[in-house]
Short mmCIF file of N, CA and C in Angstrom, two decimals:
data_model
loop_
_atom_site.label_atom_id
_atom_site.label_comp_id
_atom_site.label_asym_id
_atom_site.label_seq_id
_atom_site.Cartn_x
_atom_site.Cartn_y
_atom_site.Cartn_z
N UNK A 1 28.35 8.22 -2.81
CA UNK A 1 27.98 7.28 -1.79
C UNK A 1 28.34 5.87 -2.28
N UNK A 2 29.02 5.10 -1.42
CA UNK A 2 29.42 3.75 -1.80
C UNK A 2 28.26 2.79 -1.58
N UNK A 3 28.17 1.83 -2.49
CA UNK A 3 27.12 0.82 -2.39
C UNK A 3 27.76 -0.44 -1.80
N UNK A 4 27.07 -1.04 -0.83
CA UNK A 4 27.63 -2.26 -0.25
C UNK A 4 27.37 -3.46 -1.16
N UNK A 5 28.13 -4.51 -0.96
CA UNK A 5 28.01 -5.71 -1.80
C UNK A 5 26.91 -6.64 -1.33
N UNK A 6 26.27 -6.31 -0.23
CA UNK A 6 25.29 -7.22 0.33
C UNK A 6 23.90 -7.04 -0.28
N UNK A 7 23.60 -5.86 -0.74
CA UNK A 7 22.30 -5.62 -1.35
C UNK A 7 21.18 -5.84 -0.35
N UNK A 8 20.18 -6.58 -0.78
CA UNK A 8 19.03 -6.86 0.07
C UNK A 8 19.08 -8.28 0.63
N UNK A 9 20.24 -8.77 0.92
CA UNK A 9 20.40 -10.13 1.41
C UNK A 9 19.83 -10.25 2.82
N UNK A 10 19.03 -11.30 3.02
CA UNK A 10 18.39 -11.52 4.31
C UNK A 10 19.27 -12.40 5.19
N UNK A 11 19.12 -12.30 6.49
CA UNK A 11 19.90 -13.17 7.38
C UNK A 11 19.45 -14.62 7.26
N UNK A 12 20.31 -15.52 7.68
CA UNK A 12 19.98 -16.94 7.61
C UNK A 12 18.82 -17.26 8.54
N UNK A 13 18.03 -18.24 8.12
CA UNK A 13 16.92 -18.68 8.97
C UNK A 13 17.46 -19.60 10.06
N UNK A 14 16.59 -19.95 11.00
CA UNK A 14 16.98 -20.84 12.09
C UNK A 14 17.38 -22.21 11.55
N UNK A 15 16.66 -22.71 10.55
CA UNK A 15 16.99 -24.02 9.97
C UNK A 15 18.35 -24.00 9.30
N UNK A 16 18.66 -22.96 8.53
CA UNK A 16 19.97 -22.85 7.88
C UNK A 16 21.09 -22.78 8.91
N UNK A 17 20.86 -22.06 10.01
CA UNK A 17 21.85 -21.96 11.06
C UNK A 17 22.08 -23.31 11.73
N UNK A 18 21.01 -24.05 12.01
CA UNK A 18 21.13 -25.37 12.64
C UNK A 18 21.82 -26.36 11.71
N UNK A 19 21.55 -26.28 10.42
CA UNK A 19 22.22 -27.15 9.47
C UNK A 19 23.72 -26.84 9.39
N UNK A 20 24.06 -25.56 9.45
CA UNK A 20 25.48 -25.17 9.43
C UNK A 20 26.18 -25.66 10.70
N UNK A 21 25.52 -25.56 11.83
CA UNK A 21 26.10 -26.05 13.08
C UNK A 21 26.26 -27.56 13.01
N UNK A 22 25.30 -28.26 12.42
CA UNK A 22 25.40 -29.71 12.25
C UNK A 22 26.56 -30.10 11.35
N UNK A 23 26.76 -29.36 10.26
CA UNK A 23 27.89 -29.63 9.37
C UNK A 23 29.22 -29.44 10.09
N UNK A 24 29.34 -28.35 10.83
CA UNK A 24 30.58 -28.10 11.57
C UNK A 24 30.78 -29.17 12.64
N UNK A 25 29.71 -29.58 13.31
CA UNK A 25 29.81 -30.62 14.33
C UNK A 25 30.27 -31.94 13.75
N UNK A 26 29.71 -32.34 12.60
CA UNK A 26 30.15 -33.58 11.95
C UNK A 26 31.60 -33.49 11.51
N UNK A 27 31.99 -32.34 11.00
CA UNK A 27 33.37 -32.16 10.57
C UNK A 27 34.33 -32.26 11.76
N UNK A 28 33.99 -31.62 12.87
CA UNK A 28 34.84 -31.68 14.06
C UNK A 28 34.90 -33.10 14.63
N UNK A 29 33.77 -33.81 14.62
CA UNK A 29 33.75 -35.19 15.09
C UNK A 29 34.62 -36.07 14.20
N UNK A 30 34.63 -35.79 12.90
CA UNK A 30 35.50 -36.52 11.99
C UNK A 30 36.97 -36.27 12.28
N UNK A 31 37.32 -35.03 12.54
CA UNK A 31 38.71 -34.69 12.85
C UNK A 31 39.13 -35.35 14.17
N UNK A 32 38.27 -35.29 15.18
CA UNK A 32 38.58 -35.90 16.48
C UNK A 32 38.69 -37.41 16.33
N UNK A 33 37.78 -38.03 15.56
CA UNK A 33 37.82 -39.47 15.37
C UNK A 33 39.08 -39.93 14.65
N UNK A 34 39.47 -39.20 13.62
CA UNK A 34 40.70 -39.55 12.90
C UNK A 34 41.91 -39.39 13.81
N UNK A 35 41.96 -38.30 14.57
CA UNK A 35 43.08 -38.09 15.50
C UNK A 35 43.14 -39.20 16.53
N UNK A 36 41.99 -39.64 17.02
CA UNK A 36 41.96 -40.73 18.00
C UNK A 36 42.48 -42.02 17.37
N UNK A 37 42.04 -42.34 16.17
CA UNK A 37 42.47 -43.58 15.52
C UNK A 37 43.95 -43.55 15.16
N UNK A 38 44.47 -42.41 14.82
CA UNK A 38 45.87 -42.31 14.41
C UNK A 38 46.81 -42.37 15.61
N UNK A 39 46.47 -41.68 16.70
CA UNK A 39 47.42 -41.52 17.81
C UNK A 39 47.15 -42.41 19.02
N UNK A 40 46.17 -43.27 18.98
CA UNK A 40 45.92 -44.14 20.14
C UNK A 40 47.00 -45.22 20.23
N UNK A 41 46.99 -45.98 21.32
CA UNK A 41 47.93 -47.08 21.50
C UNK A 41 47.71 -48.11 20.39
N UNK A 42 48.77 -48.50 19.70
CA UNK A 42 48.69 -49.39 18.53
C UNK A 42 47.76 -48.84 17.45
N UNK A 43 47.79 -47.54 17.27
CA UNK A 43 46.92 -46.89 16.30
C UNK A 43 47.47 -46.99 14.89
N UNK A 44 46.81 -46.29 14.00
CA UNK A 44 47.15 -46.35 12.59
C UNK A 44 48.56 -45.85 12.30
N UNK A 45 49.00 -44.83 13.00
CA UNK A 45 50.34 -44.28 12.76
C UNK A 45 51.41 -45.30 13.12
N UNK A 46 51.26 -45.95 14.26
CA UNK A 46 52.24 -46.95 14.68
C UNK A 46 52.24 -48.13 13.70
N UNK A 47 51.07 -48.58 13.28
CA UNK A 47 50.98 -49.70 12.33
C UNK A 47 51.58 -49.32 10.98
N UNK A 48 51.30 -48.10 10.53
CA UNK A 48 51.80 -47.67 9.23
C UNK A 48 53.32 -47.56 9.24
N UNK A 49 53.86 -46.97 10.31
CA UNK A 49 55.31 -46.84 10.39
C UNK A 49 55.98 -48.21 10.51
N UNK A 50 55.37 -49.13 11.24
CA UNK A 50 55.93 -50.48 11.37
C UNK A 50 55.97 -51.18 10.01
N UNK A 51 54.89 -51.07 9.25
CA UNK A 51 54.87 -51.71 7.92
C UNK A 51 55.77 -50.98 6.93
N UNK A 52 55.93 -49.67 7.08
CA UNK A 52 56.78 -48.91 6.18
C UNK A 52 58.25 -49.31 6.33
N UNK A 53 58.70 -49.46 7.55
CA UNK A 53 60.11 -49.78 7.78
C UNK A 53 60.42 -51.27 7.74
N UNK A 54 59.41 -52.12 7.65
CA UNK A 54 59.68 -53.56 7.67
C UNK A 54 59.99 -54.12 6.28
N UNK A 55 59.59 -53.42 5.22
CA UNK A 55 59.86 -53.96 3.89
C UNK A 55 60.02 -52.84 2.87
N UNK A 56 60.54 -53.22 1.71
CA UNK A 56 60.69 -52.23 0.63
C UNK A 56 59.35 -51.89 0.00
N UNK A 57 58.43 -52.83 0.06
CA UNK A 57 57.10 -52.57 -0.49
C UNK A 57 56.41 -51.41 0.20
N UNK A 58 56.72 -51.23 1.48
CA UNK A 58 56.16 -50.10 2.21
C UNK A 58 56.63 -48.77 1.66
N UNK A 59 57.91 -48.70 1.32
CA UNK A 59 58.45 -47.47 0.74
C UNK A 59 57.84 -47.19 -0.63
N UNK A 60 57.70 -48.24 -1.41
CA UNK A 60 57.12 -48.06 -2.75
C UNK A 60 55.68 -47.58 -2.64
N UNK A 61 54.91 -48.19 -1.75
CA UNK A 61 53.52 -47.77 -1.59
C UNK A 61 53.44 -46.35 -1.04
N UNK A 62 54.37 -45.96 -0.17
CA UNK A 62 54.37 -44.59 0.36
C UNK A 62 54.66 -43.58 -0.75
N UNK A 63 55.58 -43.90 -1.64
CA UNK A 63 55.89 -43.00 -2.75
C UNK A 63 54.70 -42.90 -3.70
N UNK A 64 54.06 -44.02 -3.98
CA UNK A 64 52.88 -44.00 -4.86
C UNK A 64 51.75 -43.21 -4.22
N UNK A 65 51.53 -43.40 -2.92
CA UNK A 65 50.49 -42.64 -2.22
C UNK A 65 50.79 -41.15 -2.24
N UNK A 66 52.05 -40.78 -2.03
CA UNK A 66 52.42 -39.36 -2.06
C UNK A 66 52.18 -38.77 -3.46
N UNK A 67 52.49 -39.54 -4.50
CA UNK A 67 52.26 -39.05 -5.86
C UNK A 67 50.77 -38.88 -6.15
N UNK A 68 49.95 -39.83 -5.71
CA UNK A 68 48.49 -39.73 -5.91
C UNK A 68 47.94 -38.52 -5.15
N UNK A 69 48.41 -38.30 -3.93
CA UNK A 69 47.96 -37.14 -3.17
C UNK A 69 48.40 -35.83 -3.83
N UNK A 70 49.59 -35.82 -4.41
CA UNK A 70 50.05 -34.65 -5.14
C UNK A 70 49.16 -34.36 -6.35
N UNK A 71 48.81 -35.40 -7.10
CA UNK A 71 47.92 -35.21 -8.26
C UNK A 71 46.54 -34.74 -7.83
N UNK A 72 46.03 -35.29 -6.73
CA UNK A 72 44.73 -34.86 -6.22
C UNK A 72 44.78 -33.39 -5.80
N UNK A 73 45.87 -32.99 -5.14
CA UNK A 73 46.02 -31.60 -4.71
C UNK A 73 46.06 -30.66 -5.92
N UNK A 74 46.77 -31.05 -6.96
CA UNK A 74 46.82 -30.23 -8.18
C UNK A 74 45.45 -30.12 -8.83
N UNK A 75 44.69 -31.23 -8.85
CA UNK A 75 43.36 -31.21 -9.45
C UNK A 75 42.43 -30.31 -8.64
N UNK A 76 42.57 -30.36 -7.30
CA UNK A 76 41.71 -29.53 -6.45
C UNK A 76 41.97 -28.04 -6.69
N UNK A 77 43.20 -27.66 -6.95
CA UNK A 77 43.56 -26.25 -7.07
C UNK A 77 43.68 -25.76 -8.50
N UNK A 78 43.32 -26.58 -9.48
CA UNK A 78 43.47 -26.20 -10.88
C UNK A 78 42.13 -25.74 -11.44
N UNK A 79 41.78 -24.52 -11.16
CA UNK A 79 40.55 -23.95 -11.71
C UNK A 79 40.94 -22.90 -12.74
N UNK A 80 40.25 -22.87 -13.86
CA UNK A 80 40.53 -21.84 -14.86
C UNK A 80 40.31 -20.44 -14.29
N UNK A 81 41.02 -19.48 -14.83
CA UNK A 81 40.89 -18.10 -14.35
C UNK A 81 39.45 -17.60 -14.50
N UNK A 82 38.98 -16.99 -13.44
CA UNK A 82 37.65 -16.39 -13.48
C UNK A 82 36.50 -17.37 -13.31
N UNK A 83 36.79 -18.64 -13.10
CA UNK A 83 35.74 -19.65 -12.95
C UNK A 83 35.81 -20.21 -11.54
N UNK A 84 34.69 -20.26 -10.88
CA UNK A 84 34.65 -20.86 -9.55
C UNK A 84 34.17 -22.29 -9.66
N UNK A 85 34.78 -23.15 -8.89
CA UNK A 85 34.36 -24.56 -8.87
C UNK A 85 34.01 -24.94 -7.44
N UNK A 86 33.35 -26.07 -7.31
CA UNK A 86 32.97 -26.56 -6.00
C UNK A 86 33.88 -27.71 -5.56
N UNK A 87 35.04 -27.82 -6.19
CA UNK A 87 35.98 -28.89 -5.83
C UNK A 87 36.46 -28.76 -4.40
N UNK A 88 36.54 -27.55 -3.90
CA UNK A 88 36.99 -27.33 -2.54
C UNK A 88 36.05 -27.87 -1.48
N UNK A 89 34.81 -28.17 -1.88
CA UNK A 89 33.85 -28.74 -0.94
C UNK A 89 34.06 -30.24 -0.72
N UNK A 90 34.84 -30.89 -1.59
CA UNK A 90 35.03 -32.34 -1.48
C UNK A 90 35.65 -32.72 -0.13
N UNK A 91 36.72 -32.06 0.33
CA UNK A 91 37.25 -32.43 1.66
C UNK A 91 36.25 -32.21 2.79
N UNK A 92 35.44 -31.15 2.68
CA UNK A 92 34.42 -30.90 3.69
C UNK A 92 33.42 -32.04 3.76
N UNK A 93 32.90 -32.46 2.61
CA UNK A 93 31.93 -33.55 2.59
C UNK A 93 32.56 -34.87 3.00
N UNK A 94 33.80 -35.09 2.64
CA UNK A 94 34.49 -36.32 3.06
C UNK A 94 34.64 -36.33 4.58
N UNK A 95 35.02 -35.21 5.16
CA UNK A 95 35.18 -35.15 6.61
C UNK A 95 33.83 -35.27 7.31
N UNK A 96 32.76 -34.75 6.70
CA UNK A 96 31.43 -34.92 7.28
C UNK A 96 31.01 -36.38 7.24
N UNK A 97 31.34 -37.10 6.17
CA UNK A 97 31.02 -38.52 6.09
C UNK A 97 31.80 -39.30 7.15
N UNK A 98 33.06 -38.96 7.34
CA UNK A 98 33.86 -39.62 8.38
C UNK A 98 33.27 -39.30 9.75
N UNK A 99 32.85 -38.06 9.96
CA UNK A 99 32.22 -37.68 11.22
C UNK A 99 30.92 -38.44 11.45
N UNK A 100 30.14 -38.66 10.38
CA UNK A 100 28.90 -39.44 10.51
C UNK A 100 29.22 -40.88 10.89
N UNK A 101 30.30 -41.44 10.33
CA UNK A 101 30.72 -42.78 10.70
C UNK A 101 31.07 -42.87 12.17
N UNK A 102 31.87 -41.92 12.66
CA UNK A 102 32.26 -41.94 14.06
C UNK A 102 31.08 -41.66 14.98
N UNK A 103 30.13 -40.84 14.54
CA UNK A 103 28.92 -40.60 15.33
C UNK A 103 28.10 -41.89 15.42
N UNK A 104 27.95 -42.61 14.31
CA UNK A 104 27.24 -43.88 14.32
C UNK A 104 27.93 -44.87 15.24
N UNK A 105 29.26 -44.94 15.15
CA UNK A 105 30.01 -45.86 16.00
C UNK A 105 29.91 -45.46 17.47
N UNK A 106 29.88 -44.17 17.75
CA UNK A 106 29.75 -43.69 19.11
C UNK A 106 28.37 -44.04 19.68
N UNK A 107 27.34 -43.91 18.84
CA UNK A 107 25.99 -44.22 19.31
C UNK A 107 25.80 -45.73 19.51
N UNK A 108 26.31 -46.54 18.57
CA UNK A 108 26.07 -47.97 18.64
C UNK A 108 26.97 -48.70 19.63
N UNK A 109 28.24 -48.28 19.77
CA UNK A 109 29.16 -49.00 20.66
C UNK A 109 29.47 -48.24 21.94
N UNK A 110 29.26 -46.95 21.96
CA UNK A 110 29.55 -46.15 23.14
C UNK A 110 30.97 -45.62 23.21
N UNK A 111 31.78 -45.89 22.18
CA UNK A 111 33.15 -45.36 22.13
C UNK A 111 33.53 -45.06 20.69
N UNK A 112 34.57 -44.26 20.53
CA UNK A 112 35.03 -43.94 19.18
C UNK A 112 35.72 -45.15 18.61
#
């Protein structure tokens, strides 16, 4: 007879479920807020591309930013064999913080 991996694990309580829904909601609000800021009229993407093509300093900063992001990606995925880390939770918490910012801005100003 095979033994399941769940053992005597109990289902989540109502509070744990509501907290998980809140985390997902904040994360989705962060993604929507970032997408709105990037793609709106005169948004971040248009400003970034305008500054990138207007000078050589834009290209240099883009290369430096790409290198920093590459190093961050390597650090996030560099876990020793057999060891679990919580580094993967950093983007989740960052997106939740961004979502909290956009929620605050939505409540106080009425728009994203």
